Short mmCIF file of C-alpha atoms in Angstrom, two decimals:
data_model
loop_
_atom_site.label_atom_id
_atom_site.label_comp_id
_atom_site.label_asym_id
_atom_site.label_seq_id
_atom_site.Cartn_x
_atom_site.Cartn_y
_atom_site.Cartn_z
CA MET A 1 163.48 129.36 103.97
CA PRO A 2 161.11 127.56 106.37
CA SER A 3 157.99 125.71 105.19
CA THR A 4 154.64 127.49 104.82
CA PHE A 5 151.15 125.97 105.09
CA THR A 6 148.02 126.23 102.94
CA PRO A 7 145.17 128.28 104.51
CA ASN A 8 142.38 125.70 104.20
CA LEU A 9 143.81 122.20 104.70
CA ASN A 10 147.04 123.21 106.45
CA LEU A 11 149.14 121.29 103.91
CA GLU A 12 152.90 121.82 104.27
CA LEU A 13 154.59 123.69 101.44
CA MET A 14 158.31 122.92 101.73
CA ALA A 15 160.79 125.39 100.37
CA THR A 16 163.22 124.23 97.68
CA GLY A 17 166.18 122.40 99.18
CA GLU A 18 164.65 121.97 102.63
CA PHE A 19 164.74 118.75 104.63
CA PRO A 20 167.25 116.74 102.61
CA GLY A 21 166.76 113.04 103.30
CA THR A 22 163.45 113.55 105.18
CA TRP A 23 161.32 115.54 102.75
CA GLY A 24 159.54 112.38 101.51
CA GLN A 25 158.33 111.48 104.99
CA ARG A 26 157.19 115.04 105.61
CA LEU A 27 155.32 115.01 102.29
CA ASP A 28 153.58 111.78 103.28
CA ASN A 29 152.68 113.00 106.78
CA ASN A 30 151.80 116.63 106.10
CA VAL A 31 150.25 116.45 102.63
CA PHE A 32 149.16 113.03 101.40
CA SER A 33 147.84 111.75 104.75
CA ILE A 34 145.85 114.95 105.23
CA LEU A 35 144.41 114.74 101.72
CA ASP A 36 143.43 111.13 102.33
CA ALA A 37 141.62 112.13 105.53
CA VAL A 38 139.89 115.07 103.85
CA LEU A 39 138.64 112.80 101.08
CA GLY A 40 137.52 109.85 103.17
CA ASN A 41 137.97 109.97 106.95
CA THR A 42 135.12 110.07 109.48
CA LEU A 43 135.13 112.09 112.69
CA ALA A 44 132.84 110.55 115.29
CA LEU A 45 131.77 113.40 117.55
CA PRO A 46 129.61 112.67 120.64
CA LEU A 47 127.74 115.71 122.01
CA THR A 48 126.02 116.63 125.28
CA ASN A 49 125.60 120.32 126.13
CA VAL A 50 129.11 121.69 125.50
CA ASN A 51 130.11 123.68 122.41
CA VAL A 52 132.82 121.99 120.35
CA THR A 53 135.56 123.99 118.60
CA LEU A 54 137.19 121.76 116.02
CA ASN A 55 140.97 121.71 116.04
CA THR A 56 143.09 121.41 112.91
CA ALA A 57 143.17 117.59 112.95
CA GLN A 58 139.39 117.33 113.55
CA SER A 59 138.67 119.72 110.69
CA GLN A 60 140.74 117.54 108.32
CA ASN A 61 137.96 114.93 107.89
CA ASN A 62 135.40 114.31 105.19
CA PHE A 63 132.43 113.01 107.20
CA ILE A 64 131.44 114.33 110.65
CA ASP A 65 129.08 111.97 112.47
CA LEU A 66 127.28 113.61 115.41
CA SER A 67 125.87 111.42 118.18
CA GLY A 68 124.85 111.50 121.84
CA THR A 69 121.88 112.67 123.91
CA LEU A 70 121.69 116.45 124.02
CA THR A 71 121.01 118.10 127.35
CA GLY A 72 121.45 121.61 125.96
CA ASN A 73 121.86 123.48 122.69
CA VAL A 74 125.29 122.88 121.13
CA GLN A 75 127.42 124.76 118.60
CA ILE A 76 129.98 123.06 116.33
CA ILE A 77 132.58 125.76 115.60
CA PHE A 78 134.76 125.33 112.51
CA PRO A 79 138.03 127.14 111.72
CA GLN A 80 137.83 130.06 109.30
CA ILE A 81 138.68 127.96 106.25
CA GLY A 82 137.10 127.01 102.92
CA ARG A 83 135.85 123.41 103.02
CA THR A 84 133.00 121.10 102.11
CA TYR A 85 131.76 118.53 104.64
CA PHE A 86 129.22 115.76 104.77
CA ILE A 87 127.58 115.87 108.23
CA ARG A 88 124.98 113.64 109.88
CA ASN A 89 123.08 114.58 113.03
CA GLY A 90 122.33 111.37 114.90
CA THR A 91 121.74 113.03 118.27
CA SER A 92 118.59 112.81 120.42
CA GLY A 93 117.07 115.13 123.02
CA ASN A 94 114.95 118.25 122.56
CA PHE A 95 117.82 120.61 121.73
CA THR A 96 119.54 121.95 118.63
CA VAL A 97 122.93 121.65 116.94
CA THR A 98 124.18 124.78 115.16
CA LEU A 99 127.03 124.76 112.63
CA LYS A 100 129.14 127.95 112.50
CA THR A 101 132.67 129.23 112.01
CA SER A 102 134.75 131.14 114.53
CA ALA A 103 134.16 134.32 112.51
CA VAL A 104 131.92 136.91 114.16
CA GLY A 105 128.64 137.52 112.31
CA GLY A 106 128.92 134.64 109.86
CA ALA A 107 125.90 132.72 108.61
CA THR A 108 124.98 129.64 110.63
CA VAL A 109 122.93 126.50 109.96
CA VAL A 110 120.85 124.48 112.42
CA ILE A 111 121.15 120.84 111.39
CA GLN A 112 118.00 118.99 112.40
CA GLN A 113 118.08 115.67 114.23
CA GLY A 114 118.04 112.83 111.73
CA GLN A 115 119.30 115.11 108.95
CA SER A 116 122.29 114.36 106.75
CA GLY A 117 123.64 116.89 104.29
CA ILE A 118 126.46 118.65 102.52
CA PHE A 119 127.67 121.91 104.08
CA VAL A 120 130.09 124.44 102.63
CA LEU A 121 132.43 126.82 104.51
CA ASN A 122 133.74 129.97 102.85
CA GLY A 123 135.92 131.16 105.72
CA THR A 124 133.11 133.10 107.40
CA ASP A 125 129.78 131.38 106.75
CA VAL A 126 128.38 127.87 106.93
CA LEU A 127 125.98 127.18 104.08
CA ALA A 128 123.74 124.18 103.39
CA VAL A 129 124.00 122.92 99.82
CA SER A 130 120.71 123.24 97.87
CA ASN A 131 120.05 120.50 95.33
CA THR A 132 117.65 120.27 92.42
CA PHE A 133 116.04 116.83 92.22
CA TYR A 134 114.36 115.26 89.20
CA SER A 135 111.86 112.54 90.22
CA PRO A 136 113.88 111.50 93.29
CA THR A 137 112.96 108.79 95.76
CA LEU A 138 113.55 110.13 99.27
CA THR A 139 113.13 108.08 102.44
CA THR A 140 112.14 110.12 105.54
CA PRO A 141 113.99 113.28 104.41
CA THR A 142 114.25 116.39 106.59
CA VAL A 143 114.11 119.81 104.96
CA THR A 144 115.51 122.72 106.96
CA GLY A 145 114.01 126.12 106.22
CA SER A 146 111.60 126.84 103.39
CA LEU A 147 110.74 124.36 100.64
CA THR A 148 109.63 125.70 97.26
CA VAL A 149 108.15 123.45 94.58
CA SER A 150 108.05 125.29 91.25
CA SER A 151 107.19 124.62 87.62
CA THR A 152 107.77 126.54 84.39
CA ASP A 153 104.82 124.84 82.67
CA ALA A 154 102.85 127.54 80.82
CA SER A 155 99.81 125.34 80.07
CA ALA A 156 96.46 125.40 81.88
CA ALA A 157 97.15 121.97 83.41
CA ALA A 158 97.84 121.57 87.12
CA ASN A 159 101.56 121.88 87.76
CA PRO A 160 103.54 121.33 89.92
CA ILE A 161 101.88 118.29 91.47
CA ILE A 162 102.70 116.95 94.93
CA ASP A 163 101.77 113.25 94.76
CA LEU A 164 101.29 111.62 98.18
CA PHE A 165 100.94 108.00 97.03
CA ARG A 166 100.32 105.21 99.53
CA ASP A 167 101.30 102.32 97.28
CA THR A 168 99.61 99.43 99.08
CA ALA A 169 98.42 96.13 97.62
CA SER A 170 95.59 95.81 100.17
CA PRO A 171 93.73 99.12 100.58
CA ALA A 172 90.84 98.94 103.04
CA ALA A 173 88.09 101.12 104.44
CA SER A 174 89.35 103.19 107.42
CA ASP A 175 92.94 103.24 106.10
CA VAL A 176 94.42 106.67 106.82
CA LEU A 177 96.49 108.03 103.94
CA ALA A 178 99.32 110.56 104.04
CA GLN A 179 99.08 113.06 106.89
CA VAL A 180 100.45 116.59 106.84
CA GLU A 181 101.35 117.84 110.33
CA TRP A 182 102.09 121.30 111.71
CA ASN A 183 104.50 120.81 114.61
CA SER A 184 106.37 123.04 117.04
CA ARG A 185 107.62 122.99 120.63
CA ASP A 186 105.53 123.54 123.72
CA SER A 187 106.66 125.42 126.83
CA ALA A 188 108.45 122.29 128.11
CA ALA A 189 110.41 121.94 124.83
CA ASN A 190 108.38 118.88 123.80
CA LYS A 191 107.61 118.43 120.12
CA GLN A 192 103.87 119.04 119.73
CA THR A 193 101.51 118.56 116.78
CA TYR A 194 99.28 121.64 116.70
CA ALA A 195 97.28 120.79 113.57
CA ALA A 196 97.09 118.09 110.91
CA ASP A 197 95.34 117.21 107.68
CA ASP A 198 94.80 113.67 106.40
CA VAL A 199 92.54 111.48 104.26
CA GLN A 200 90.70 108.34 105.35
CA ILE A 201 89.40 105.77 102.86
CA THR A 202 85.70 104.92 103.29
CA SER A 203 85.54 102.59 100.26
CA PRO A 204 88.45 101.30 98.14
CA THR A 205 86.13 99.46 95.72
CA SER A 206 87.18 100.15 92.13
CA GLY A 207 84.62 102.38 90.44
CA ALA A 208 83.03 103.31 93.78
CA GLU A 209 86.04 104.73 95.63
CA SER A 210 85.18 107.12 98.47
CA ALA A 211 87.17 108.99 101.09
CA VAL A 212 86.85 111.73 103.68
CA ARG A 213 89.38 114.47 104.29
CA ARG A 214 89.89 115.22 107.98
CA LEU A 215 91.06 118.47 109.59
CA TRP A 216 92.71 118.18 113.02
CA SER A 217 93.67 120.74 115.68
CA VAL A 218 94.91 120.61 119.25
CA ILE A 219 92.72 122.24 121.91
CA SER A 220 93.71 122.17 125.60
CA GLY A 221 96.35 119.56 124.83
CA ALA A 222 94.03 117.20 122.93
CA LEU A 223 94.63 116.63 119.22
CA ALA A 224 91.39 115.61 117.49
CA VAL A 225 89.46 115.77 114.21
CA ARG A 226 87.34 118.95 114.08
CA PHE A 227 85.87 118.95 110.55
CA ASN A 228 85.43 116.44 107.73
CA ILE A 229 84.99 116.89 103.98
CA GLY A 230 83.15 114.07 102.22
CA ALA A 231 80.32 114.75 99.80
CA GLY A 232 79.49 117.67 102.12
CA LEU A 233 81.19 119.46 105.00
CA TYR A 234 80.40 118.29 108.53
CA SER A 235 81.82 118.80 112.01
CA GLN A 236 83.17 115.78 113.89
CA GLY A 237 80.56 113.98 115.97
CA VAL A 238 77.56 115.90 114.61
CA THR A 239 74.32 113.90 114.35
CA GLY A 240 73.75 112.60 110.84
CA GLY A 241 77.34 113.01 109.67
CA ASP A 242 77.72 113.68 105.95
CA LYS A 243 74.41 114.96 104.53
CA GLY A 244 75.54 114.90 100.91
CA ALA A 245 76.80 117.16 98.15
CA GLY A 246 76.44 120.88 98.75
CA THR A 247 75.53 120.52 102.45
CA ILE A 248 77.02 121.74 105.71
CA ASN A 249 76.18 119.84 108.90
CA ALA A 250 77.30 121.45 112.14
CA GLY A 251 76.08 121.59 115.72
CA ALA A 252 75.50 125.36 115.78
CA TYR A 253 75.95 128.47 113.64
CA TYR A 254 77.11 131.90 114.81
CA ALA A 255 77.21 135.39 113.31
CA ASN A 256 79.69 137.76 115.00
CA GLY A 257 79.56 135.71 118.20
CA THR A 258 75.76 135.42 118.36
CA ALA A 259 74.05 132.09 117.81
CA LEU A 260 71.80 132.22 114.76
CA ALA A 261 68.14 131.72 115.63
CA ILE A 262 67.52 129.57 112.53
CA THR A 263 69.94 126.72 112.13
CA ARG A 264 67.90 123.87 110.60
CA ILE A 265 65.91 123.66 107.36
CA PHE A 266 63.08 121.36 106.21
CA ASP A 267 61.95 120.84 102.60
CA SER A 268 58.99 118.50 102.05
CA GLY A 269 59.57 117.83 98.39
CA GLN A 270 56.59 117.75 96.02
CA GLN A 271 53.24 116.85 97.62
CA THR A 272 49.96 116.05 95.83
CA ILE A 273 47.21 118.65 96.21
CA THR A 274 43.92 116.91 97.07
CA SER A 275 40.80 118.95 97.89
CA GLY A 276 39.72 118.57 101.52
CA ALA A 277 42.66 116.26 102.33
CA ALA A 278 45.17 116.55 105.16
CA LEU A 279 48.95 116.10 105.06
CA THR A 280 51.13 115.35 108.08
CA LEU A 281 54.79 116.00 107.22
CA PRO A 282 57.44 115.22 109.90
CA HIS A 283 59.98 118.06 109.72
CA GLY A 284 62.73 116.71 112.00
CA LEU A 285 63.69 120.19 113.23
CA GLY A 286 63.38 119.26 116.90
CA VAL A 287 61.51 122.48 117.65
CA GLN A 288 58.42 124.22 116.33
CA PRO A 289 59.47 126.10 113.19
CA LYS A 290 60.03 129.84 113.54
CA LEU A 291 59.37 130.43 109.84
CA TYR A 292 57.50 128.42 107.23
CA MET A 293 55.98 128.81 103.77
CA ALA A 294 54.47 126.87 100.90
CA VAL A 295 55.10 127.14 97.16
CA LEU A 296 53.49 125.69 94.05
CA GLN A 297 55.75 123.87 91.61
CA CYS A 298 54.61 123.41 88.02
CA VAL A 299 54.78 119.78 86.82
CA SER A 300 52.94 120.29 83.51
CA ALA A 301 53.15 123.56 81.59
CA GLU A 302 50.17 125.94 81.65
CA GLY A 303 49.39 129.61 82.15
CA GLY A 304 52.75 130.59 80.67
CA PHE A 305 54.56 128.58 83.39
CA ASN A 306 57.19 126.00 82.48
CA VAL A 307 57.81 122.68 84.20
CA GLY A 308 59.98 123.34 87.26
CA ASP A 309 58.75 126.93 87.78
CA GLU A 310 57.59 127.71 91.28
CA THR A 311 55.52 130.50 92.80
CA GLN A 312 54.26 131.25 96.30
CA TRP A 313 50.75 130.09 97.18
CA PRO A 314 49.20 132.41 99.77
CA PRO A 315 47.64 130.45 102.65
CA ASN A 316 44.02 130.42 103.93
CA GLY A 317 42.45 131.13 100.54
CA SER A 318 38.78 132.18 100.45
CA ASN A 319 35.27 131.01 101.22
CA ASP A 320 32.74 131.16 98.40
CA GLY A 321 29.76 131.42 100.80
CA SER A 322 28.53 127.91 100.09
CA GLY A 323 30.47 126.25 102.90
CA SER A 324 33.33 125.28 100.60
CA ALA A 325 36.78 126.86 100.91
CA ASN A 326 39.73 127.34 98.56
CA GLY A 327 43.41 127.38 99.47
CA TYR A 328 45.02 125.65 102.45
CA ILE A 329 46.22 126.17 106.01
CA ILE A 330 49.50 125.16 107.73
CA VAL A 331 49.55 124.36 111.44
CA PRO A 332 53.11 123.59 112.63
CA ASP A 333 54.05 121.83 115.84
CA PRO A 334 57.42 120.64 117.26
CA THR A 335 57.17 117.42 115.20
CA ASN A 336 55.07 117.94 112.08
CA MET A 337 53.90 120.38 109.47
CA ASN A 338 50.12 119.82 109.44
CA ILE A 339 48.42 120.90 106.20
CA ARG A 340 44.70 120.99 105.36
CA PHE A 341 43.50 121.80 101.84
CA GLY A 342 40.25 123.64 101.24
CA ASN A 343 37.33 121.38 100.40
CA ASN A 344 36.36 123.21 97.23
CA ASN A 345 37.13 121.15 94.11
CA PRO A 346 39.43 122.39 92.80
CA CYS A 347 40.79 124.15 95.87
CA MET A 348 43.38 126.21 93.99
CA THR A 349 42.32 129.83 93.46
CA PRO A 350 42.71 131.77 90.19
CA MET A 351 46.10 133.47 89.71
CA PRO A 352 47.85 135.69 87.12
CA ARG A 353 49.42 134.06 84.09
CA LYS A 354 53.23 134.18 84.00
CA ASP A 355 53.44 135.43 80.42
CA ASN A 356 50.90 138.31 80.39
CA GLY A 357 49.37 138.67 83.88
CA ALA A 358 45.87 137.77 82.78
CA ASP A 359 43.68 135.77 85.15
CA PHE A 360 43.54 131.98 84.74
CA ASP A 361 42.29 128.98 86.72
CA PRO A 362 45.16 126.54 87.36
CA THR A 363 44.62 122.83 86.79
CA GLN A 364 45.18 121.16 90.14
CA SER A 365 46.88 118.05 88.71
CA LYS A 366 49.50 120.20 86.96
CA TRP A 367 50.88 121.56 90.23
CA LYS A 368 52.49 120.19 93.40
CA LEU A 369 52.79 121.72 96.86
CA VAL A 370 56.22 122.10 98.51
CA VAL A 371 56.43 123.12 102.17
CA ARG A 372 59.58 124.63 103.65
CA ALA A 373 60.29 125.37 107.30
CA TRP A 374 63.17 126.78 109.34
CA GLY A 375 63.83 126.11 113.01
#
């Protein structure tokens, strides 16, 4: 009976009594040598733009090392066998390498440039091995397809945590920390960064550490920072930069494509009310305010009002017929809020109590004026 061969490694299975005097050499050549290659040999495979169909000898290797400058997309076509390979893609050029078997309709894998991995054949499909790592240290890894980071922690604590740690002994202001990039190809097959997200240190001083998170996008071929998150949110290049916690500083504001008429706000803070006096408050709006108002803020409780309460103070007040006036007037201009208090002493007019609505005369020293304007 003639020899037969195994379906995956093509090892010779000699029939009983065959090849007297030479069976040992055949066993060495057609079994042990092949097993040795499968367990340890390397196939160096240079690529250009031509698909490569591996022959039996080429498929009997452990490590396949791809190299060369690609000038077109290339397929590596394996026999329809069951095998496990370690493969490294060391090619260059803006094209892809696809691993597949000669079977029609089998699953394929695109091995990225710079990627090394373990790949399994089942006779029809090529599959990339998925590993579970516990606290691994990876140097410039490439992940093909989707990456899921999961945790079974049932507590309220944050988990899982992705820790992007720049472990430097000399941190400095302006250092840019880990950057996340969103890349793809452009119409000329060039790799292009379309958006990015990074963090820049503004102060590494222990106890006073500060940083700004920067959001990038590419517009008309230019990748640039568009928005920053520090204490507040501010657009790149806007006058004044970060205006502090809870603020947004941008060049313009729109609602459904229409520029908002009011884009800047002025708050004077508490001002002393002095009968007959004038206040000149620079508002910094750059234009004459379109809307403005004044409020009274309570600084010492009275009339049922608590410290910190505020209420509107109607302007202009009244004239008592003696030539003295109560209240105040506001005259805005493109630079200042100009306030004049009535010359009656006190100039504040009676108002309802907060607790029961009864009339009472406020004590001028227990109140402050706050002027707000919008431009």
